[in-house]
Short mmCIF file of C-alpha atoms in Angstrom, two decimals:
data_model
loop_
_atom_site.label_atom_id
_atom_site.label_comp_id
_atom_site.label_asym_id
_atom_site.label_seq_id
_atom_site.Cartn_x
_atom_site.Cartn_y
_atom_site.Cartn_z
CA MET A 1 52.65 -12.62 31.32
CA VAL A 2 52.40 -9.88 28.33
CA MET A 3 51.39 -6.95 29.60
CA GLU A 4 48.54 -4.10 27.66
CA LEU A 5 48.20 -1.66 25.95
CA PRO A 6 45.20 0.90 26.28
CA VAL A 7 44.76 3.19 23.49
CA ASP A 8 46.04 6.31 23.04
CA LEU A 9 47.98 6.12 25.90
CA VAL A 10 51.80 6.52 26.23
CA PRO A 11 53.30 2.94 25.86
CA GLU A 12 55.61 3.99 29.20
CA LEU A 13 52.34 4.10 31.56
CA ALA A 14 51.11 1.54 30.92
CA PRO A 15 51.73 -0.73 33.72
CA LEU A 16 50.56 2.90 35.76
CA SER A 17 47.26 2.64 33.66
CA TRP A 18 45.15 1.58 36.03
CA LEU A 19 45.70 4.63 38.05
CA ILE A 20 44.36 7.31 35.90
CA GLY A 21 40.97 9.35 36.78
CA SER A 22 40.72 10.69 39.58
CA TRP A 23 39.06 9.57 42.97
CA GLU A 24 37.17 10.75 46.06
CA GLY A 25 36.52 8.92 49.61
CA GLN A 26 38.08 9.38 53.77
CA GLY A 27 41.05 8.02 55.31
CA ARG A 28 41.59 8.62 59.20
CA LEU A 29 45.29 10.41 60.33
CA GLY A 30 47.79 7.79 62.54
CA GLN A 31 47.36 4.70 63.30
CA GLY A 32 43.23 5.20 61.75
CA THR A 33 41.94 3.96 65.09
CA GLU A 34 38.86 6.08 66.16
CA SER A 35 39.75 8.09 67.67
CA ASP A 36 42.61 9.67 65.01
CA GLU A 37 41.40 12.55 63.09
CA ILE A 38 39.17 11.94 59.37
CA PHE A 39 39.65 14.28 56.14
CA TYR A 40 38.50 14.31 52.89
CA GLN A 41 40.57 13.02 50.28
CA ARG A 42 40.65 13.75 45.99
CA VAL A 43 43.89 12.33 44.15
CA ASP A 44 44.61 13.30 40.48
CA PHE A 45 46.63 10.44 38.00
CA THR A 46 46.59 12.77 35.05
CA GLU A 47 48.53 12.13 31.63
CA TYR A 48 49.08 14.78 29.47
CA GLY A 49 50.88 11.97 26.19
CA LEU A 50 53.84 12.43 27.56
CA PRO A 51 55.95 9.35 29.63
CA PHE A 52 54.68 10.41 33.25
CA LEU A 53 51.82 11.17 35.79
CA GLU A 54 51.18 14.51 37.30
CA TYR A 55 49.59 13.89 41.24
CA ARG A 56 48.53 15.96 43.04
CA ALA A 57 45.75 14.98 46.39
CA GLU A 58 44.02 17.62 48.09
CA SER A 59 43.50 17.05 51.81
CA TRP A 60 40.31 18.97 54.06
CA LEU A 61 39.76 17.63 57.71
CA CYS A 62 35.63 16.43 57.83
CA GLU A 63 32.93 15.05 60.02
CA ALA A 64 32.09 11.97 59.91
CA ASP A 65 29.67 12.39 57.55
CA ALA A 66 31.70 13.89 55.85
CA THR A 67 31.18 17.57 56.34
CA LEU A 68 33.90 19.44 55.57
CA ILE A 69 36.04 20.92 58.65
CA ARG A 70 38.63 22.92 56.56
CA PRO A 71 42.62 22.56 54.32
CA LEU A 72 44.74 20.06 55.32
CA THR A 73 46.74 19.95 52.67
CA ILE A 74 48.31 20.05 48.90
CA GLU A 75 50.83 17.45 47.29
CA THR A 76 51.59 17.37 43.90
CA GLY A 77 53.88 15.04 41.38
CA PHE A 78 55.28 13.17 38.21
CA TRP A 79 54.72 9.43 38.65
CA SER A 80 56.45 7.58 36.01
CA LEU A 81 59.10 4.38 34.83
CA ALA A 82 62.06 4.14 36.66
CA ARG A 83 64.28 4.27 33.73
CA GLU A 84 68.45 5.82 31.99
CA ARG A 85 67.82 9.04 31.02
CA HIS A 86 66.64 9.51 26.77
CA ASP A 87 67.33 12.10 24.00
CA ALA A 88 63.97 11.56 23.57
CA ASP A 89 63.43 13.08 28.10
CA VAL A 90 62.03 16.29 27.98
CA GLY A 91 64.23 18.82 30.51
CA PRO A 92 66.44 19.99 32.30
CA GLY A 93 63.62 22.78 32.52
CA MET A 94 62.22 23.36 28.52
CA LYS A 95 64.72 21.43 27.06
CA PRO A 96 62.87 19.29 24.05
CA ALA A 97 63.06 16.28 23.75
CA ASP A 98 63.88 14.41 20.79
CA VAL A 99 60.60 13.64 18.74
CA VAL A 100 61.45 9.57 18.49
CA PRO A 101 60.01 8.23 22.12
CA ALA A 102 62.42 6.50 23.22
CA TYR A 103 59.48 3.64 24.17
CA ARG A 104 57.56 2.96 21.43
CA SER A 105 55.78 -0.27 21.67
CA ALA A 106 54.41 -2.32 24.55
CA ASP A 107 57.34 -4.88 23.11
CA ASP A 108 59.32 -1.54 24.07
CA VAL A 109 58.57 -1.77 27.61
CA GLU A 110 58.82 -5.32 28.49
CA SER A 111 62.78 -4.72 29.13
CA LEU A 112 61.91 -2.43 31.62
CA ARG A 113 60.62 -5.51 33.80
CA PHE A 114 61.87 -6.14 37.33
CA SER A 115 61.06 -9.74 36.88
CA GLU A 116 57.50 -10.68 35.64
CA ASP A 117 55.31 -9.16 37.48
CA GLU A 118 57.53 -6.14 38.89
CA PHE A 119 58.46 -1.73 36.39
CA PRO A 120 60.75 -0.96 39.10
CA ILE A 121 59.11 3.47 39.33
CA THR A 122 59.80 6.69 40.48
CA ALA A 123 57.96 9.12 42.06
CA THR A 124 58.11 13.17 42.84
CA ILE A 125 55.78 14.57 45.53
CA THR A 126 55.68 17.99 46.83
CA HIS A 127 54.46 18.96 49.86
CA PRO A 128 53.94 22.69 51.58
CA GLY A 129 56.28 23.95 53.85
CA SER A 130 59.53 23.38 51.69
CA LEU A 131 59.54 19.31 52.08
CA SER A 132 60.38 17.03 48.62
CA GLU A 133 60.66 13.56 48.59
CA LEU A 134 62.01 11.61 45.18
CA TYR A 135 60.71 7.66 46.05
CA TYR A 136 61.90 4.26 44.17
CA GLY A 137 59.73 1.43 44.28
CA VAL A 138 57.41 -1.56 42.17
CA VAL A 139 54.69 -1.32 40.44
CA ARG A 140 53.02 -5.08 40.12
CA GLY A 141 49.72 -5.00 38.68
CA PRO A 142 47.71 -3.06 40.90
CA GLN A 143 49.70 -2.94 43.70
CA ILE A 144 52.43 -0.13 45.11
CA SER A 145 54.73 0.09 46.58
CA LEU A 146 57.52 3.95 47.18
CA ARG A 147 59.78 4.16 49.23
CA ALA A 148 61.33 7.99 49.60
CA GLU A 149 65.06 7.81 48.74
CA THR A 150 65.69 11.78 49.95
CA VAL A 151 64.32 13.94 51.60
CA MET A 152 65.03 17.84 50.97
CA ARG A 153 63.88 19.55 53.89
CA GLY A 154 63.09 23.83 54.75
CA GLU A 155 62.86 25.94 57.10
CA LEU A 156 59.28 25.53 57.14
CA THR A 157 59.62 21.59 58.07
CA GLY A 158 59.40 19.46 60.19
CA GLN A 159 61.48 16.01 61.22
CA TYR A 160 61.23 13.83 58.55
CA HIS A 161 64.02 12.32 57.81
CA SER A 162 62.07 8.69 54.99
CA ALA A 163 58.95 7.06 54.26
CA GLU A 164 57.13 4.74 52.63
CA ARG A 165 53.69 4.15 50.94
CA ILE A 166 51.52 1.52 49.73
CA LEU A 167 48.43 2.10 47.11
CA GLY A 168 46.30 -0.15 45.53
CA LEU A 169 43.29 -1.34 44.43
CA VAL A 170 40.85 -2.99 46.60
CA ASN A 171 38.06 -4.77 45.96
CA GLY A 172 37.18 -1.30 42.93
CA GLN A 173 39.11 2.18 45.40
CA LEU A 174 42.02 3.16 45.68
CA PHE A 175 44.33 2.10 48.90
CA TRP A 176 46.69 3.35 50.06
CA ARG A 177 48.75 3.79 53.81
CA TRP A 178 52.23 6.56 54.64
CA ASP A 179 54.21 5.59 57.22
CA VAL A 180 56.99 7.96 58.39
CA LYS A 181 60.17 8.08 59.60
CA GLU A 182 60.57 11.24 61.70
CA THR A 183 64.05 10.73 63.11
CA ALA A 184 66.67 8.73 61.86
CA SER A 185 67.10 5.96 64.49
CA SER A 186 63.95 6.13 65.07
CA SER A 187 60.84 3.87 63.79
CA ALA A 188 58.87 4.14 60.64
CA GLN A 189 55.28 4.60 62.11
CA PRO A 190 52.11 5.10 60.91
CA HIS A 191 51.05 8.62 59.00
CA ALA A 192 47.57 8.62 57.76
CA SER A 193 45.96 6.20 54.98
CA ALA A 194 42.80 6.36 52.97
CA SER A 195 39.94 4.57 50.48
CA LEU A 196 39.62 6.80 47.93
CA ASP A 197 36.31 5.54 45.03
CA ARG A 198 37.05 6.48 41.12
CA MET A 199 34.86 9.38 39.62
CA LYS A 200 32.92 9.05 36.09
CA SER A 201 34.51 11.97 35.11
CA LEU A 202 37.11 14.85 36.35
CA THR A 203 34.02 17.47 36.81
CA ASP A 204 32.68 14.56 39.63
CA GLY A 205 33.14 14.24 43.10
CA ARG A 206 32.40 17.00 46.46
CA LEU A 207 36.74 18.05 46.10
CA ALA A 208 35.78 18.55 41.92
CA PRO A 209 37.71 21.29 40.22
CA GLY A 210 35.46 24.43 40.29
CA THR A 211 34.21 23.46 43.21
CA VAL A 212 33.32 26.08 45.80
CA HIS A 213 35.04 24.45 48.82
CA THR A 214 33.31 26.22 51.68
CA PRO A 215 33.96 23.75 54.85
CA GLY A 216 30.06 23.27 56.60
CA LYS A 217 28.94 23.78 54.06
CA HIS A 218 29.35 20.16 51.84
CA ASP A 219 27.07 16.72 51.38
CA LEU A 220 28.05 13.27 50.93
CA SER A 221 24.83 14.19 48.05
#
């Protein structure tokens, strides 16, 4: 399979390009049954001309009609292809990168494939309450599977040992599911899932940047 490179996009982001943009919709906590709490969520994947996507997810508990009740949580992080470090990579910290990119074309990025249709990826996700996760996984077309290899927890964090996430495009919507193991000896349990619609622009949506989020005052218009 030959990878197509979207115009003006850093070559390394081509396998993740279908994520770029803003997404909003509803989901459920736990098993996703009618008795589980409902949440409304906005997810933004943003590129800055660098070989990573910035990830931000803002979630609110809501009623079945999508009336917002109260803030639930916010996640932030960065997603990229998993590969060896090069002089062209920024950091640690603010250490400047070499001006010449490590991968300058789609052909260069092809060398990172696991197989005919898989690229290795990594994601860091940080939560309120001193919890940070380092994920590794694969992207195959418009589908992603991730497993948290490392979890850093502070005193504010509850029981949380490891996690797995899957994401994919289903009928034009971004579907995701998050399973969590609370302890090393426990089994993974459904934590949350959602189906999100793509917003036409950054300013669209009920949780768009700059929106005043007043609980109970939002409708579906």
